[in-house]
GROMACS .gro file of C-alpha atoms in nm:
model
  265
    1UNK     CA    1   0.000   0.000   0.000
    2UNK     CA    2   0.137   0.343  -0.094
    3UNK     CA    3   0.129   0.626   0.156
    4UNK     CA    4  -0.150   0.787  -0.047
    5UNK     CA    5  -0.350   0.466  -0.024
    6UNK     CA    6  -0.284   0.454   0.350
    7UNK     CA    7  -0.403   0.812   0.398
    8UNK     CA    8  -0.722   0.751   0.202
    9UNK     CA    9  -0.797   0.425   0.381
   10UNK     CA   10  -0.732   0.584   0.718
   11UNK     CA   11  -0.955   0.883   0.643
   12UNK     CA   12  -1.247   0.654   0.559
   13UNK     CA   13  -1.180   0.440   0.866
   14UNK     CA   14  -1.191   0.757   1.077
   15UNK     CA   15  -1.520   0.860   0.919
   16UNK     CA   16  -1.667   0.514   0.975
   17UNK     CA   17  -1.562   0.514   1.341
   18UNK     CA   18  -1.694   0.865   1.405
   19UNK     CA   19  -2.022   0.782   1.232
   20UNK     CA   20  -2.084   0.486   1.460
   21UNK     CA   21  -1.978   0.677   1.771
   22UNK     CA   22  -2.189   0.987   1.714
   23UNK     CA   23  -2.515   0.854   1.571
   24UNK     CA   24  -2.647   0.720   1.905
   25UNK     CA   25  -2.628   1.073   2.046
   26UNK     CA   26  -2.820   1.246   1.767
   27UNK     CA   27  -3.180   1.337   1.861
   28UNK     CA   28  -3.126   1.159   2.190
   29UNK     CA   29  -3.381   1.263   2.452
   30UNK     CA   30  -3.225   1.471   2.725
   31UNK     CA   31  -2.896   1.531   2.545
   32UNK     CA   32  -2.715   1.808   2.728
   33UNK     CA   33  -2.444   2.045   2.610
   34UNK     CA   34  -2.162   2.219   2.794
   35UNK     CA   35  -2.086   2.577   2.694
   36UNK     CA   36  -1.724   2.646   2.601
   37UNK     CA   37  -1.772   3.024   2.622
   38UNK     CA   38  -1.810   3.254   2.922
   39UNK     CA   39  -2.013   3.491   2.702
   40UNK     CA   40  -2.229   3.357   2.419
   41UNK     CA   41  -2.292   2.990   2.340
   42UNK     CA   42  -2.047   2.747   2.188
   43UNK     CA   43  -2.179   2.401   2.277
   44UNK     CA   44  -2.002   2.069   2.309
   45UNK     CA   45  -2.182   1.738   2.372
   46UNK     CA   46  -2.089   1.383   2.460
   47UNK     CA   47  -2.143   1.312   2.090
   48UNK     CA   48  -1.854   1.545   2.001
   49UNK     CA   49  -1.627   1.378   2.254
   50UNK     CA   50  -1.727   1.025   2.158
   51UNK     CA   51  -1.659   1.087   1.790
   52UNK     CA   52  -1.315   1.237   1.850
   53UNK     CA   53  -1.218   0.958   2.090
   54UNK     CA   54  -1.318   0.701   1.828
   55UNK     CA   55  -1.107   0.872   1.561
   56UNK     CA   56  -0.807   0.901   1.789
   57UNK     CA   57  -0.830   0.529   1.862
   58UNK     CA   58  -0.822   0.452   1.489
   59UNK     CA   59  -0.517   0.674   1.438
   60UNK     CA   60  -0.337   0.511   1.730
   61UNK     CA   61  -0.373   0.180   1.548
   62UNK     CA   62  -0.337   0.277   1.182
   63UNK     CA   63  -0.101   0.578   1.183
   64UNK     CA   64   0.055   0.623   1.529
   65UNK     CA   65   0.334   0.850   1.407
   66UNK     CA   66   0.104   1.122   1.272
   67UNK     CA   67   0.013   1.444   1.452
   68UNK     CA   68  -0.349   1.489   1.564
   69UNK     CA   69  -0.519   1.828   1.590
   70UNK     CA   70  -0.869   1.784   1.730
   71UNK     CA   71  -1.126   2.041   1.836
   72UNK     CA   72  -1.213   1.871   2.163
   73UNK     CA   73  -0.886   1.716   2.284
   74UNK     CA   74  -0.623   1.942   2.132
   75UNK     CA   75  -0.293   1.854   1.971
   76UNK     CA   76  -0.094   1.532   1.997
   77UNK     CA   77   0.248   1.562   1.835
   78UNK     CA   78   0.374   1.311   1.580
   79UNK     CA   79   0.689   1.277   1.373
   80UNK     CA   80   0.574   1.171   1.026
   81UNK     CA   81   0.505   1.516   0.878
   82UNK     CA   82   0.135   1.433   0.838
   83UNK     CA   83  -0.130   1.592   1.059
   84UNK     CA   84  -0.491   1.484   1.102
   85UNK     CA   85  -0.716   1.785   1.159
   86UNK     CA   86  -1.042   1.667   1.313
   87UNK     CA   87  -1.375   1.831   1.390
   88UNK     CA   88  -1.589   1.555   1.541
   89UNK     CA   89  -1.912   1.753   1.499
   90UNK     CA   90  -1.900   2.063   1.284
   91UNK     CA   91  -2.233   2.229   1.358
   92UNK     CA   92  -2.302   2.127   1.717
   93UNK     CA   93  -2.580   2.386   1.735
   94UNK     CA   94  -2.752   2.204   1.448
   95UNK     CA   95  -2.679   1.871   1.616
   96UNK     CA   96  -2.855   1.994   1.931
   97UNK     CA   97  -3.145   2.123   1.723
   98UNK     CA   98  -3.197   1.791   1.543
   99UNK     CA   99  -3.114   1.918   1.195
  100UNK     CA  100  -2.909   1.680   0.973
  101UNK     CA  101  -2.678   1.956   0.851
  102UNK     CA  102  -2.386   1.895   1.088
  103UNK     CA  103  -2.098   1.673   0.988
  104UNK     CA  104  -1.769   1.510   1.079
  105UNK     CA  105  -1.466   1.682   0.926
  106UNK     CA  106  -1.141   1.495   0.864
  107UNK     CA  107  -0.834   1.635   0.689
  108UNK     CA  108  -0.492   1.488   0.627
  109UNK     CA  109  -0.243   1.773   0.595
  110UNK     CA  110   0.126   1.823   0.530
  111UNK     CA  111   0.341   2.135   0.548
  112UNK     CA  112   0.162   2.283   0.246
  113UNK     CA  113  -0.189   2.242   0.391
  114UNK     CA  114  -0.470   1.989   0.347
  115UNK     CA  115  -0.409   1.715   0.092
  116UNK     CA  116  -0.712   1.493   0.154
  117UNK     CA  117  -1.044   1.567   0.319
  118UNK     CA  118  -1.372   1.404   0.419
  119UNK     CA  119  -1.706   1.565   0.501
  120UNK     CA  120  -1.931   1.296   0.647
  121UNK     CA  121  -2.299   1.331   0.747
  122UNK     CA  122  -2.362   1.025   0.967
  123UNK     CA  123  -2.740   1.051   1.004
  124UNK     CA  124  -2.821   1.042   0.632
  125UNK     CA  125  -2.507   0.836   0.558
  126UNK     CA  126  -2.373   1.079   0.302
  127UNK     CA  127  -2.000   1.125   0.251
  128UNK     CA  128  -1.796   1.365   0.037
  129UNK     CA  129  -1.421   1.325  -0.007
  130UNK     CA  130  -1.144   1.470  -0.218
  131UNK     CA  131  -0.771   1.497  -0.274
  132UNK     CA  132  -0.487   1.267  -0.384
  133UNK     CA  133  -0.653   1.224  -0.723
  134UNK     CA  134  -1.005   1.163  -0.590
  135UNK     CA  135  -1.324   1.373  -0.582
  136UNK     CA  136  -1.621   1.158  -0.493
  137UNK     CA  137  -1.940   1.133  -0.290
  138UNK     CA  138  -2.160   0.848  -0.177
  139UNK     CA  139  -2.497   0.843  -0.009
  140UNK     CA  140  -2.866   0.758  -0.054
  141UNK     CA  141  -2.843   0.796  -0.433
  142UNK     CA  142  -2.523   0.596  -0.466
  143UNK     CA  143  -2.169   0.698  -0.564
  144UNK     CA  144  -2.094   0.980  -0.804
  145UNK     CA  145  -1.804   1.212  -0.884
  146UNK     CA  146  -1.783   1.558  -0.733
  147UNK     CA  147  -1.774   1.853  -0.972
  148UNK     CA  148  -1.837   2.219  -0.889
  149UNK     CA  149  -2.069   2.430  -1.101
  150UNK     CA  150  -1.789   2.629  -1.264
  151UNK     CA  151  -1.776   2.999  -1.342
  152UNK     CA  152  -2.088   3.210  -1.381
  153UNK     CA  153  -2.186   3.567  -1.290
  154UNK     CA  154  -2.261   3.664  -0.932
  155UNK     CA  155  -2.616   3.760  -1.033
  156UNK     CA  156  -2.682   3.389  -1.105
  157UNK     CA  157  -2.515   3.267  -0.787
  158UNK     CA  158  -2.644   3.089  -0.475
  159UNK     CA  159  -2.454   3.196  -0.163
  160UNK     CA  160  -2.448   3.038   0.184
  161UNK     CA  161  -2.327   3.133   0.527
  162UNK     CA  162  -2.398   2.974   0.863
  163UNK     CA  163  -2.492   3.278   1.075
  164UNK     CA  164  -2.671   3.586   0.934
  165UNK     CA  165  -2.437   3.815   1.131
  166UNK     CA  166  -2.133   3.624   0.988
  167UNK     CA  167  -1.883   3.770   1.235
  168UNK     CA  168  -1.813   4.132   1.322
  169UNK     CA  169  -2.043   4.408   1.203
  170UNK     CA  170  -1.800   4.489   0.922
  171UNK     CA  171  -1.774   4.123   0.818
  172UNK     CA  172  -2.150   4.090   0.822
  173UNK     CA  173  -2.186   4.395   0.603
  174UNK     CA  174  -1.930   4.255   0.360
  175UNK     CA  175  -2.125   3.932   0.330
  176UNK     CA  176  -2.455   4.112   0.277
  177UNK     CA  177  -2.295   4.334   0.013
  178UNK     CA  178  -2.203   4.018  -0.180
  179UNK     CA  179  -2.537   3.850  -0.111
  180UNK     CA  180  -2.730   4.151  -0.241
  181UNK     CA  181  -2.580   4.083  -0.584
  182UNK     CA  182  -2.664   3.709  -0.582
  183UNK     CA  183  -2.977   3.529  -0.695
  184UNK     CA  184  -3.035   3.338  -0.369
  185UNK     CA  185  -2.903   3.352  -0.012
  186UNK     CA  186  -2.938   3.069   0.241
  187UNK     CA  187  -2.825   3.025   0.602
  188UNK     CA  188  -2.741   2.767   0.864
  189UNK     CA  189  -2.578   2.471   0.689
  190UNK     CA  190  -2.239   2.463   0.867
  191UNK     CA  191  -2.003   2.223   0.685
  192UNK     CA  192  -2.283   2.084   0.470
  193UNK     CA  193  -2.277   2.404   0.264
  194UNK     CA  194  -1.919   2.329   0.158
  195UNK     CA  195  -2.025   1.977   0.059
  196UNK     CA  196  -2.306   2.120  -0.153
  197UNK     CA  197  -2.058   2.350  -0.326
  198UNK     CA  198  -1.831   2.057  -0.410
  199UNK     CA  199  -2.133   1.861  -0.537
  200UNK     CA  200  -2.229   2.131  -0.787
  201UNK     CA  201  -2.537   2.263  -0.607
  202UNK     CA  202  -2.428   2.614  -0.502
  203UNK     CA  203  -2.177   2.884  -0.591
  204UNK     CA  204  -2.035   3.046  -0.277
  205UNK     CA  205  -1.980   2.993   0.094
  206UNK     CA  206  -1.864   3.299   0.286
  207UNK     CA  207  -1.775   3.283   0.656
  208UNK     CA  208  -1.554   3.444   0.919
  209UNK     CA  209  -1.399   3.351   1.251
  210UNK     CA  210  -1.330   2.988   1.161
  211UNK     CA  211  -1.058   2.759   1.298
  212UNK     CA  212  -0.828   2.524   1.109
  213UNK     CA  213  -1.042   2.222   1.199
  214UNK     CA  214  -1.348   2.398   1.048
  215UNK     CA  215  -1.195   2.447   0.704
  216UNK     CA  216  -0.918   2.204   0.618
  217UNK     CA  217  -1.144   1.915   0.515
  218UNK     CA  218  -1.375   2.142   0.308
  219UNK     CA  219  -1.073   2.299   0.137
  220UNK     CA  220  -0.941   1.960   0.025
  221UNK     CA  221  -1.281   1.842  -0.096
  222UNK     CA  222  -1.371   2.162  -0.283
  223UNK     CA  223  -1.032   2.199  -0.449
  224UNK     CA  224  -1.043   1.838  -0.564
  225UNK     CA  225  -1.387   1.905  -0.716
  226UNK     CA  226  -1.249   2.201  -0.913
  227UNK     CA  227  -1.339   2.489  -0.682
  228UNK     CA  228  -1.143   2.760  -0.502
  229UNK     CA  229  -1.106   2.838  -0.131
  230UNK     CA  230  -0.917   3.147  -0.011
  231UNK     CA  231  -0.930   3.404   0.262
  232UNK     CA  232  -1.093   3.743   0.192
  233UNK     CA  233  -0.767   3.876   0.048
  234UNK     CA  234  -0.727   3.586  -0.194
  235UNK     CA  235  -0.459   3.413   0.012
  236UNK     CA  236  -0.434   3.068   0.175
  237UNK     CA  237  -0.718   2.985   0.414
  238UNK     CA  238  -0.617   2.656   0.575
  239UNK     CA  239  -0.551   2.815   0.915
  240UNK     CA  240  -0.908   2.947   0.925
  241UNK     CA  241  -1.028   3.304   0.972
  242UNK     CA  242  -1.226   3.464   0.690
  243UNK     CA  243  -1.325   3.209   0.426
  244UNK     CA  244  -1.440   3.248   0.066
  245UNK     CA  245  -1.522   2.922  -0.112
  246UNK     CA  246  -1.631   2.943  -0.474
  247UNK     CA  247  -1.747   2.713  -0.752
  248UNK     CA  248  -1.567   2.913  -1.020
  249UNK     CA  249  -1.324   3.193  -1.092
  250UNK     CA  250  -1.592   3.446  -1.190
  251UNK     CA  251  -1.794   3.417  -0.869
  252UNK     CA  252  -1.473   3.419  -0.665
  253UNK     CA  253  -1.335   3.731  -0.833
  254UNK     CA  254  -1.659   3.928  -0.800
  255UNK     CA  255  -1.703   3.834  -0.434
  256UNK     CA  256  -1.336   3.897  -0.355
  257UNK     CA  257  -1.357   4.246  -0.501
  258UNK     CA  258  -1.614   4.328  -0.232
  259UNK     CA  259  -1.477   4.127   0.059
  260UNK     CA  260  -1.118   4.241   0.020
  261UNK     CA  261  -1.227   4.590   0.123
  262UNK     CA  262  -1.366   4.475   0.459
  263UNK     CA  263  -1.135   4.621   0.728
  264UNK     CA  264  -0.958   4.393   0.973
  265UNK     CA  265  -1.089   4.402   1.329
   0.00000   0.00000   0.00000
């Protein structure tokens, strides 16, 4: 098995393990959440913890020399040059609300950034993956390749973000300035919006205030499907922050022209 084969097999094994660990917690009566913030609400549940523990156990067996960067249990150093960036439940607010728009995010990264990613939705058993020569999804309708929509004008575009306020007041205004030029605006999908972009359903995802574990898997999947993911200045986005994901160069350029003028906090 080549190292690429090993990375791909491990990523799917991680997704399988997380899927089995987290599904019993979804829509579970009486599920409680701890708040990670002193002001505001950033929930974490036993489902989050169970999924990350399950993935860490797989890595301990399959790739013990790799680094792990997980949202819930932090960083475990390795020595191979490969890092696994894990978000056991991206969209815990949706998870708590019973909406099937949350997902498990898994990225294998090297010094250049993410090289393979998985977006997995355990409840509907839908998986999107890309990198290392692959761009594929599988789910209720069976397997199919991932391909973004391609370039088209912003006036024809469908744009997503998770929260209507996006981030700061200035960031929110930047998003709404882009959205006002688009055909359709939708909210609240968390990582599932990035999966829809890779699958050729939508044009843009615009967000702010993200962490590396929020974006590395979507970056790998979208780029493998032919899309673009940058920050709001057009630079690399794999460490998080302000994110602009696009299905084509035209949408990206038009949105970037607006977002690049948003002042830094």
